[in-house]
Amino acid sequence: MLTVDFSRFPLAPGDRVLDLGCGAGRHAFECYRRGAQVVALDQNGEEIREVAKWFAAMKEAGEAPAGATATAMEGDALALPFPDESFDVVIISEVMEHIPDDKGVLAEMVRVLKPGGRIAITVPRYGPEKVCWTLSDAYHEVEGGHIRIYRADELLAKIREAGLRPYGTHHAHALHSPYWWLKCAFGVDNDKALPVRAYHKLLVWDIMKKPLATRVAERALNPVIGKSFVAYATKPHLPRAEADAT
């Protein structure tokens, strides 16, 4: 289940991609399949080991084209272990809402992104997320949980402040919002409640079968209750006078 829409966020074979806070690796795997040179980075060592296993399995199965590479590594988003201007593309999906110093993370991403490079940022959308917070303290008051809810204009302002130029936004995963509302209403750790179990089966069916009816419904509902807000931006090239001085 991808949150970044690669039809709006073009990726070329050979692009060097950083999936920052990669989690289980869903976007890193897609970039690898598209022929990129991928670095999947996360502070969770257990998840990184699983991502590395999946990269190896994908290579063994021939799922990645010739020239594609994939590395999984532990790291700190506030102190990335890469030189300046190392990547053509940076993806950070459902991560910034967890980090107190979100401006510091943005600064690090801009530092390692090449001029002209592209960045995709996804965060929980304000409205659906606010419902979750209202229904359940346990949803967000946990170690490593969500510490803020972004409004779209607030996130875009921070992106611009970091020196990036936003070029597009959209919402995603509308069908997942009701699932999380149910989870929050019946208890975030209660997977046995009938409404939660029934809706989870619907989501699994949707992900596995991709029926036209749910695809159309989600596209129609995304602008209204899409669970995630997605923003795309580029890092501008230096003005000629500044580039000459540098």
Short mmCIF file of C-alpha atoms in Angstrom, two decimals:
data_model
loop_
_atom_site.label_atom_id
_atom_site.label_comp_id
_atom_site.label_asym_id
_atom_site.label_seq_id
_atom_site.Cartn_x
_atom_site.Cartn_y
_atom_site.Cartn_z
CA MET A 1 0.00 0.00 0.00
CA LEU A 2 1.79 3.09 -1.28
CA THR A 3 1.09 6.60 -0.03
CA VAL A 4 3.36 8.35 -2.53
CA ASP A 5 1.83 8.50 -6.01
CA PHE A 6 4.65 7.80 -8.45
CA SER A 7 2.62 9.16 -11.35
CA ARG A 8 3.01 12.57 -9.66
CA PHE A 9 6.49 11.87 -8.34
CA PRO A 10 8.56 10.60 -11.28
CA LEU A 11 11.39 8.20 -10.59
CA ALA A 12 14.01 7.33 -13.20
CA PRO A 13 16.13 4.17 -13.27
CA GLY A 14 19.44 4.94 -11.60
CA ASP A 15 18.06 7.68 -9.36
CA ARG A 16 19.66 7.60 -5.93
CA VAL A 17 16.80 7.44 -3.43
CA LEU A 18 16.69 7.85 0.35
CA ASP A 19 13.62 6.40 2.08
CA LEU A 20 13.96 8.11 5.43
CA GLY A 21 12.19 6.41 8.31
CA CYS A 22 11.44 3.55 5.95
CA GLY A 23 9.60 1.40 8.49
CA ALA A 24 8.63 -1.90 6.85
CA GLY A 25 10.03 -0.64 3.54
CA ARG A 26 6.98 -0.30 1.30
CA HIS A 27 8.22 2.76 -0.62
CA ALA A 28 11.82 1.51 -0.70
CA PHE A 29 10.67 -1.73 -2.31
CA GLU A 30 8.71 0.13 -4.99
CA CYS A 31 11.70 2.35 -5.79
CA TYR A 32 13.91 -0.74 -6.05
CA ARG A 33 11.44 -2.34 -8.48
CA ARG A 34 11.61 0.83 -10.57
CA GLY A 35 15.38 0.55 -10.95
CA ALA A 36 16.58 3.08 -8.39
CA GLN A 37 19.65 2.94 -6.18
CA VAL A 38 17.84 2.82 -2.85
CA VAL A 39 18.96 3.49 0.70
CA ALA A 40 16.31 2.57 3.27
CA LEU A 41 17.12 4.14 6.64
CA ASP A 42 15.36 3.78 9.99
CA GLN A 43 16.31 3.97 13.66
CA ASN A 44 14.52 0.67 14.35
CA GLY A 45 17.14 -2.06 13.93
CA GLU A 46 14.61 -4.88 13.88
CA GLU A 47 12.68 -3.35 10.99
CA ILE A 48 15.89 -2.61 9.10
CA ARG A 49 16.93 -6.26 9.35
CA GLU A 50 13.57 -7.31 7.91
CA VAL A 51 13.86 -4.77 5.08
CA ALA A 52 17.34 -6.10 4.26
CA LYS A 53 15.93 -9.64 4.06
CA TRP A 54 13.21 -8.50 1.67
CA PHE A 55 15.73 -6.65 -0.50
CA ALA A 56 17.76 -9.86 -0.75
CA ALA A 57 14.64 -11.88 -1.59
CA MET A 58 13.62 -9.40 -4.28
CA LYS A 59 17.07 -9.60 -5.85
CA GLU A 60 16.98 -13.40 -5.76
CA ALA A 61 13.53 -13.41 -7.39
CA GLY A 62 14.62 -11.00 -10.13
CA GLU A 63 12.09 -8.34 -9.09
CA ALA A 64 14.55 -5.47 -9.53
CA PRO A 65 16.01 -4.52 -12.94
CA ALA A 66 19.70 -4.61 -13.75
CA GLY A 67 21.58 -1.69 -12.21
CA ALA A 68 19.19 -1.26 -9.30
CA THR A 69 20.74 -1.45 -5.84
CA ALA A 70 19.27 -1.55 -2.35
CA THR A 71 20.79 -0.98 1.08
CA ALA A 72 19.06 -1.05 4.47
CA MET A 73 20.74 0.72 7.38
CA GLU A 74 20.11 2.10 10.84
CA GLY A 75 20.48 5.84 11.25
CA ASP A 76 19.35 9.05 12.88
CA ALA A 77 17.11 11.33 10.82
CA LEU A 78 18.63 14.37 12.57
CA ALA A 79 22.20 13.37 11.72
CA LEU A 80 22.14 11.58 8.38
CA PRO A 81 25.39 9.72 7.63
CA PHE A 82 25.67 11.04 4.06
CA PRO A 83 27.56 13.87 2.36
CA ASP A 84 25.77 16.95 1.09
CA GLU A 85 23.81 16.52 -2.16
CA SER A 86 23.95 12.71 -2.11
CA PHE A 87 20.44 11.88 -3.36
CA ASP A 88 18.21 12.64 -6.33
CA VAL A 89 15.08 11.74 -4.38
CA VAL A 90 14.09 11.70 -0.71
CA ILE A 91 10.91 10.12 0.65
CA ILE A 92 9.72 10.54 4.23
CA SER A 93 6.34 8.90 4.81
CA GLU A 94 4.37 9.06 8.08
CA VAL A 95 7.47 10.01 10.09
CA MET A 96 7.57 13.74 10.79
CA GLU A 97 4.58 13.62 13.14
CA HIS A 98 6.72 11.49 15.47
CA ILE A 99 9.76 13.80 15.68
CA PRO A 100 9.95 16.84 18.00
CA ASP A 101 12.52 18.64 15.82
CA ASP A 102 10.72 18.42 12.50
CA LYS A 103 12.55 21.49 11.20
CA GLY A 104 15.84 19.73 11.91
CA VAL A 105 14.72 16.71 9.90
CA LEU A 106 13.70 18.94 7.00
CA ALA A 107 17.09 20.67 7.12
CA GLU A 108 18.89 17.32 6.95
CA MET A 109 16.78 16.17 4.02
CA VAL A 110 17.48 19.38 2.14
CA ARG A 111 21.19 19.02 2.90
CA VAL A 112 21.48 15.54 1.37
CA LEU A 113 19.19 16.30 -1.59
CA LYS A 114 20.81 17.40 -4.85
CA PRO A 115 19.77 20.72 -6.41
CA GLY A 116 16.88 19.92 -8.72
CA GLY A 117 16.09 16.84 -6.63
CA ARG A 118 12.61 15.86 -5.52
CA ILE A 119 11.16 15.16 -2.12
CA ALA A 120 7.90 13.51 -1.04
CA ILE A 121 6.52 14.07 2.45
CA THR A 122 3.44 12.35 3.86
CA VAL A 123 1.81 12.93 7.23
CA PRO A 124 -1.56 12.08 8.79
CA ARG A 125 -4.21 14.52 7.59
CA TYR A 126 -5.56 16.99 10.14
CA GLY A 127 -9.28 16.11 10.09
CA PRO A 128 -9.16 12.30 10.28
CA GLU A 129 -6.25 12.46 12.72
CA LYS A 130 -8.10 14.89 14.97
CA VAL A 131 -10.99 12.41 15.17
CA CYS A 132 -8.56 9.69 16.29
CA TRP A 133 -7.07 11.93 18.98
CA THR A 134 -10.55 12.87 20.22
CA LEU A 135 -11.70 9.26 20.44
CA SER A 136 -8.60 7.82 22.10
CA ASP A 137 -5.69 9.11 24.17
CA ALA A 138 -4.02 5.71 23.77
CA TYR A 139 -3.85 6.28 20.00
CA HIS A 140 -1.19 8.96 20.36
CA GLU A 141 -0.03 9.11 23.98
CA VAL A 142 2.48 6.28 23.65
CA GLU A 143 6.26 6.23 23.48
CA GLY A 144 7.28 7.11 19.94
CA GLY A 145 3.70 8.06 19.06
CA HIS A 146 2.32 11.06 17.23
CA ILE A 147 3.23 14.32 18.93
CA ARG A 148 1.52 16.76 16.56
CA ILE A 149 -1.20 17.04 13.94
CA TYR A 150 -0.24 19.02 10.87
CA ARG A 151 -2.52 21.35 9.02
CA ALA A 152 -1.72 21.33 5.31
CA ASP A 153 -0.79 25.02 5.19
CA GLU A 154 1.49 24.60 8.23
CA LEU A 155 3.43 21.76 6.65
CA LEU A 156 3.75 23.57 3.33
CA ALA A 157 5.02 26.67 5.14
CA LYS A 158 7.72 24.59 6.85
CA ILE A 159 8.66 23.01 3.52
CA ARG A 160 9.09 26.45 1.96
CA GLU A 161 10.98 27.73 5.00
CA ALA A 162 13.44 24.85 4.56
CA GLY A 163 14.22 26.11 1.05
CA LEU A 164 12.08 23.70 -0.97
CA ARG A 165 9.48 24.53 -3.61
CA PRO A 166 6.20 22.57 -3.28
CA TYR A 167 4.69 21.59 -6.62
CA GLY A 168 1.77 19.35 -5.73
CA THR A 169 -0.37 17.86 -2.97
CA HIS A 170 -3.11 15.27 -2.58
CA HIS A 171 -4.78 13.02 -0.02
CA ALA A 172 -4.61 9.23 0.21
CA HIS A 173 -6.11 6.18 1.95
CA ALA A 174 -9.66 7.40 2.56
CA LEU A 175 -10.84 3.84 3.21
CA HIS A 176 -8.41 3.57 6.11
CA SER A 177 -9.80 6.52 8.08
CA PRO A 178 -12.97 4.71 9.26
CA TYR A 179 -10.84 1.72 10.29
CA TRP A 180 -8.76 3.86 12.64
CA TRP A 181 -11.84 5.61 13.98
CA LEU A 182 -13.25 2.20 14.85
CA LYS A 183 -9.95 1.16 16.44
CA CYS A 184 -9.91 4.29 18.55
CA ALA A 185 -13.57 3.90 19.53
CA PHE A 186 -13.29 0.24 20.59
CA GLY A 187 -9.70 0.39 21.91
CA VAL A 188 -6.54 0.67 19.86
CA ASP A 189 -5.33 -2.70 21.19
CA ASN A 190 -8.70 -4.40 20.83
CA ASP A 191 -8.64 -6.31 17.55
CA LYS A 192 -11.48 -8.62 18.60
CA ALA A 193 -14.32 -6.10 18.38
CA LEU A 194 -16.64 -7.22 15.57
CA PRO A 195 -16.74 -3.87 13.69
CA VAL A 196 -12.93 -3.67 13.76
CA ARG A 197 -12.51 -7.26 12.54
CA ALA A 198 -15.10 -6.83 9.81
CA TYR A 199 -13.60 -3.61 8.49
CA HIS A 200 -10.09 -5.08 8.61
CA LYS A 201 -11.27 -7.94 6.39
CA LEU A 202 -12.63 -5.37 3.95
CA LEU A 203 -9.28 -3.57 3.83
CA VAL A 204 -7.32 -6.79 3.31
CA TRP A 205 -9.71 -7.78 0.51
CA ASP A 206 -9.33 -4.34 -1.06
CA ILE A 207 -5.51 -4.44 -0.90
CA MET A 208 -5.29 -7.97 -2.29
CA LYS A 209 -7.99 -7.82 -4.99
CA LYS A 210 -8.01 -4.10 -5.89
CA PRO A 211 -11.64 -4.17 -7.06
CA LEU A 212 -12.85 -1.32 -9.24
CA ALA A 213 -15.65 -0.38 -6.83
CA THR A 214 -13.35 0.35 -3.90
CA ARG A 215 -10.79 2.07 -6.13
CA VAL A 216 -13.47 4.44 -7.41
CA ALA A 217 -14.84 4.96 -3.89
CA GLU A 218 -11.42 5.78 -2.49
CA ARG A 219 -10.64 8.28 -5.25
CA ALA A 220 -13.95 10.00 -4.59
CA LEU A 221 -13.49 10.02 -0.81
CA ASN A 222 -9.79 10.97 -0.67
CA PRO A 223 -10.43 14.73 -0.86
CA VAL A 224 -12.93 14.41 1.99
CA ILE A 225 -11.53 11.86 4.48
CA GLY A 226 -8.17 10.79 3.05
CA LYS A 227 -6.06 9.54 5.98
CA SER A 228 -2.78 10.96 4.67
CA PHE A 229 -1.72 14.35 3.30
CA VAL A 230 1.00 14.10 0.67
CA ALA A 231 3.21 16.98 -0.48
CA TYR A 232 5.78 17.01 -3.28
CA ALA A 233 8.58 19.57 -3.60
CA THR A 234 11.83 20.25 -5.40
CA LYS A 235 15.11 21.70 -4.23
CA PRO A 236 15.89 24.70 -6.42
CA HIS A 237 19.21 25.19 -8.12
CA LEU A 238 21.31 28.04 -6.76
CA PRO A 239 20.92 31.37 -8.56
CA ARG A 240 23.79 31.87 -11.00
CA ALA A 241 25.48 34.65 -8.96
CA GLU A 242 25.32 32.59 -5.78
CA ALA A 243 26.55 29.46 -7.57
CA ASP A 244 29.53 31.39 -9.00
CA ALA A 245 30.39 32.73 -5.55
CA THR A 246 30.21 29.24 -4.08
#
